[in-house]
Short mmCIF file of C-alpha atoms in Angstrom, two decimals:
data_model
loop_
_atom_site.label_atom_id
_atom_site.label_comp_id
_atom_site.label_asym_id
_atom_site.label_seq_id
_atom_site.Cartn_x
_atom_site.Cartn_y
_atom_site.Cartn_z
CA UNK A 1 95.46 53.42 111.55
CA UNK A 2 95.21 57.24 111.40
CA UNK A 3 93.41 57.47 107.90
CA UNK A 4 93.39 61.01 106.72
CA UNK A 5 94.44 63.71 109.04
CA UNK A 6 94.75 67.51 108.75
CA UNK A 7 96.71 70.17 110.80
CA UNK A 8 96.29 72.35 112.24
CA UNK A 9 92.60 72.02 113.11
CA UNK A 10 92.13 75.69 113.87
CA UNK A 11 94.22 78.59 112.65
CA UNK A 12 93.78 82.36 112.91
CA UNK A 13 96.05 84.45 110.69
CA UNK A 14 96.27 88.01 109.46
CA UNK A 15 95.72 89.42 106.02
CA UNK A 16 98.62 89.17 103.98
CA UNK A 17 100.37 86.35 105.77
CA UNK A 18 101.38 82.97 104.29
CA UNK A 19 99.82 79.97 105.87
CA UNK A 20 100.11 76.29 104.97
CA UNK A 21 97.46 73.61 105.68
CA UNK A 22 98.76 70.18 106.08
CA UNK A 23 97.05 66.98 104.91
CA UNK A 24 98.40 63.35 105.34
CA UNK A 25 96.92 59.98 104.54
CA UNK A 26 98.09 56.56 105.36
CA UNK A 27 96.35 54.51 102.76
CA UNK A 28 98.58 55.33 99.78
CA UNK A 29 95.69 56.62 97.84
CA UNK A 30 96.54 57.94 94.45
CA UNK A 31 94.23 60.96 94.41
CA UNK A 32 94.09 63.77 96.99
CA UNK A 33 91.85 66.73 97.08
CA UNK A 34 91.39 70.14 98.79
CA UNK A 35 88.00 71.62 99.32
CA UNK A 36 86.69 74.64 100.98
CA UNK A 37 83.24 74.75 102.63
CA UNK A 38 81.35 78.09 103.11
CA UNK A 39 77.85 78.80 104.27
CA UNK A 40 75.54 79.08 101.37
CA UNK A 41 77.86 76.96 99.20
CA UNK A 42 78.33 73.30 98.82
CA UNK A 43 81.87 71.93 99.07
CA UNK A 44 84.03 73.63 96.36
CA UNK A 45 87.18 71.90 94.87
CA UNK A 46 90.36 74.04 95.10
CA UNK A 47 92.98 71.61 93.78
CA UNK A 48 93.37 67.94 93.36
CA UNK A 49 96.38 65.65 92.60
CA UNK A 50 96.33 62.32 90.69
CA UNK A 51 99.69 61.20 91.89
CA UNK A 52 102.91 62.57 93.40
CA UNK A 53 104.07 65.54 91.31
CA UNK A 54 100.70 65.72 89.30
CA UNK A 55 98.29 68.54 90.36
CA UNK A 56 95.43 70.28 88.82
CA UNK A 57 93.12 73.17 89.42
CA UNK A 58 89.55 72.74 90.61
CA UNK A 59 86.74 75.27 90.78
CA UNK A 60 88.32 77.99 92.93
CA UNK A 61 92.13 77.87 92.71
CA UNK A 62 92.91 81.54 92.86
CA UNK A 63 95.17 82.45 95.85
CA UNK A 64 96.15 78.94 96.61
CA UNK A 65 99.22 76.89 95.80
CA UNK A 66 99.58 73.05 96.16
CA UNK A 67 102.32 70.52 95.92
CA UNK A 68 102.62 66.80 96.21
CA UNK A 69 106.32 65.47 96.55
CA UNK A 70 105.11 62.35 98.45
CA UNK A 71 102.08 60.32 97.89
CA UNK A 72 100.83 60.62 101.41
CA UNK A 73 101.12 64.36 101.77
CA UNK A 74 99.28 67.25 100.04
CA UNK A 75 99.90 70.65 101.67
CA UNK A 76 97.78 73.56 100.58
CA UNK A 77 99.40 77.10 100.99
CA UNK A 78 97.65 80.49 100.99
CA UNK A 79 100.40 82.71 99.66
CA UNK A 80 99.01 85.95 100.96
CA UNK A 81 95.82 85.23 103.01
CA UNK A 82 92.72 87.42 102.40
CA UNK A 83 89.51 87.64 104.41
CA UNK A 84 87.57 85.90 101.66
CA UNK A 85 89.76 82.81 102.26
CA UNK A 86 88.15 82.49 105.80
CA UNK A 87 86.57 79.02 105.51
CA UNK A 88 86.62 75.45 106.54
CA UNK A 89 89.12 73.42 104.46
CA UNK A 90 88.75 69.74 104.00
CA UNK A 91 91.31 67.43 102.57
CA UNK A 92 90.12 64.21 100.92
CA UNK A 93 91.58 61.14 99.26
CA UNK A 94 90.40 58.37 97.04
CA UNK A 95 92.15 55.14 95.92
CA UNK A 96 91.76 56.04 92.26
CA UNK A 97 89.65 58.75 90.50
CA UNK A 98 86.43 59.95 91.83
CA UNK A 99 84.27 58.58 89.17
CA UNK A 100 84.00 55.18 90.54
CA UNK A 101 85.94 55.39 93.89
CA UNK A 102 84.83 56.65 97.12
CA UNK A 103 86.19 59.82 98.70
CA UNK A 104 87.35 59.85 102.33
CA UNK A 105 87.50 63.20 103.96
CA UNK A 106 89.63 64.51 106.81
CA UNK A 107 88.33 66.25 109.85
CA UNK A 108 88.84 69.84 108.47
CA UNK A 109 90.76 72.90 109.27
CA UNK A 110 88.85 76.01 110.40
CA UNK A 111 90.81 79.09 109.07
CA UNK A 112 89.97 82.62 110.05
CA UNK A 113 91.82 85.47 108.31
CA UNK A 114 91.56 88.74 110.31
CA UNK B 1 75.59 72.95 83.70
CA UNK B 2 75.74 70.05 86.18
CA UNK B 3 73.48 70.62 89.23
CA UNK B 4 72.67 68.90 92.36
CA UNK B 5 69.70 70.33 94.43
CA UNK B 6 68.50 69.09 97.91
CA UNK B 7 65.37 69.60 99.76
CA UNK B 8 64.44 70.65 102.27
CA UNK B 9 67.38 72.93 103.32
CA UNK B 10 66.54 71.97 106.92
CA UNK B 11 64.37 69.69 108.87
CA UNK B 12 63.47 69.18 112.50
CA UNK B 13 61.95 65.95 113.67
CA UNK B 14 61.30 64.19 116.87
CA UNK B 15 63.41 61.35 117.98
CA UNK B 16 61.94 57.99 116.84
CA UNK B 17 60.26 59.57 113.87
CA UNK B 18 61.06 58.80 110.12
CA UNK B 19 62.06 61.36 107.68
CA UNK B 20 62.97 61.51 103.80
CA UNK B 21 65.57 63.82 102.22
CA UNK B 22 65.43 64.60 98.52
CA UNK B 23 68.02 65.06 95.83
CA UNK B 24 67.41 66.12 92.26
CA UNK B 25 70.40 66.07 89.86
CA UNK B 26 71.19 67.13 86.32
CA UNK B 27 74.52 65.70 86.05
CA UNK B 28 75.27 64.03 82.68
CA UNK B 29 76.42 61.53 81.88
CA UNK B 30 75.32 59.73 85.04
CA UNK B 31 77.05 56.84 86.73
CA UNK B 32 76.64 56.87 90.34
CA UNK B 33 75.14 58.94 93.24
CA UNK B 34 76.46 59.26 96.84
CA UNK B 35 75.06 60.28 100.10
CA UNK B 36 77.28 61.67 102.82
CA UNK B 37 76.67 62.50 106.39
CA UNK B 38 78.45 65.46 107.90
CA UNK B 39 78.45 65.87 111.71
CA UNK B 40 79.03 69.34 113.02
CA UNK B 41 82.71 70.12 113.08
CA UNK B 42 83.78 67.03 111.16
CA UNK B 43 84.27 65.91 107.52
CA UNK B 44 81.68 64.13 105.35
CA UNK B 45 81.40 60.45 105.79
CA UNK B 46 80.02 58.24 103.14
CA UNK B 47 76.66 56.63 103.76
CA UNK B 48 76.01 54.92 100.29
CA UNK B 49 76.96 54.84 96.78
CA UNK B 50 74.20 54.08 94.16
CA UNK B 51 75.06 52.95 90.71
CA UNK B 52 72.87 53.51 87.66
CA UNK B 53 71.39 49.99 88.00
CA UNK B 54 70.48 50.24 91.72
CA UNK B 55 67.04 51.26 92.77
CA UNK B 56 67.48 50.95 96.47
CA UNK B 57 70.24 50.55 98.87
CA UNK B 58 70.30 50.28 102.63
CA UNK B 59 72.91 50.99 105.30
CA UNK B 60 71.36 50.23 108.64
CA UNK B 61 68.48 52.70 109.26
CA UNK B 62 69.31 54.60 106.14
CA UNK B 63 67.77 53.70 102.85
CA UNK B 64 68.46 55.44 99.65
CA UNK B 65 66.45 55.22 96.56
CA UNK B 66 67.31 56.24 93.07
CA UNK B 67 65.21 56.91 89.95
CA UNK B 68 67.65 57.47 87.03
CA UNK B 69 64.77 58.27 84.73
CA UNK B 70 63.44 61.22 86.71
CA UNK B 71 67.01 61.99 88.12
CA UNK B 72 65.93 61.92 91.57
CA UNK B 73 67.19 60.28 94.77
CA UNK B 74 65.84 60.08 98.30
CA UNK B 75 67.51 59.26 101.68
CA UNK B 76 65.08 57.73 104.13
CA UNK B 77 66.00 57.70 107.72
CA UNK B 78 63.99 55.23 109.90
CA UNK B 79 63.38 55.51 113.61
CA UNK B 80 65.53 58.61 113.98
CA UNK B 81 68.05 59.03 116.82
CA UNK B 82 69.60 62.08 118.32
CA UNK B 83 72.90 61.13 116.55
CA UNK B 84 71.29 61.41 113.20
CA UNK B 85 71.47 65.27 113.69
CA UNK B 86 73.81 66.22 110.89
CA UNK B 87 74.03 67.65 107.38
CA UNK B 88 73.27 65.18 104.69
CA UNK B 89 74.98 65.87 101.28
CA UNK B 90 74.14 64.37 97.97
CA UNK B 91 77.00 64.09 95.58
CA UNK B 92 77.12 63.08 91.85
CA UNK B 93 80.36 62.46 89.84
CA UNK B 94 80.57 63.36 86.25
CA UNK B 95 82.06 60.74 83.72
CA UNK B 96 85.41 62.15 82.59
CA UNK B 97 85.40 62.14 78.62
CA UNK B 98 87.40 59.36 77.01
CA UNK B 99 88.58 58.01 80.34
CA UNK B 100 87.92 55.02 82.66
CA UNK B 101 86.72 54.53 86.16
CA UNK B 102 90.17 55.32 87.60
CA UNK B 103 90.13 58.86 86.36
CA UNK B 104 89.02 62.05 88.06
CA UNK B 105 85.29 62.87 87.57
CA UNK B 106 84.24 66.24 88.77
CA UNK B 107 82.05 65.92 91.81
CA UNK B 108 78.96 68.10 91.91
CA UNK B 109 77.98 68.61 95.57
CA UNK B 110 74.54 69.51 96.82
CA UNK B 111 74.23 72.23 99.54
CA UNK B 112 73.01 69.73 101.95
CA UNK B 113 69.99 69.10 104.22
CA UNK B 114 70.43 70.05 107.94
CA UNK B 115 68.58 67.46 110.02
CA UNK B 116 67.90 68.18 113.52
CA UNK B 117 66.60 65.38 115.69
CA UNK B 118 64.96 66.51 119.12
CA UNK B 119 64.27 64.34 122.11
#
């Protein structure tokens, strides 16, 4: 039982390039989330999805695009990477909404934009 | 503005000692509070979820307390081990307006307390 996985775990890319971070969960959870974690900040929500084909912005969505064609996958795309997007990205899922249901986090992707 | 503040920012203790981490929140309306443990290079893992009506909840050597009146929570670690070295994050969700428990409630994350346990 893999749970929630992210790929790649580490990525180095250049400014201006497009990069996609993958997230896959095996629990059939309805909700999925993308966060970024930076020194000096708590986890910040980028985008979330309540179900397949339903997505919504979080606190820091600029420069990011998401899609969710299948319940189990929630890719995050940086259309034109900038140095300010260097961060650790975490995917998470929850059975239903976050108000009453626990979130489960993936192992993270460390992205460096040079 | 919803806020979660944790103290101390970092803490160093010797193996076998106890410690207490603090979390103050101003999230309203309040329903539950969560403590997560995040090991270096890994995603956060839930330690406990405390609802409005719970004052104390234990998970092994971890005991969380909640005072909803003063909007404070603490996480007490007993007989610390080297494996307790991690960041501990306090998280409080907001109740979405006109929605039930299955809806998305914005999570407010604290910045975490970094605990280092030395042998």
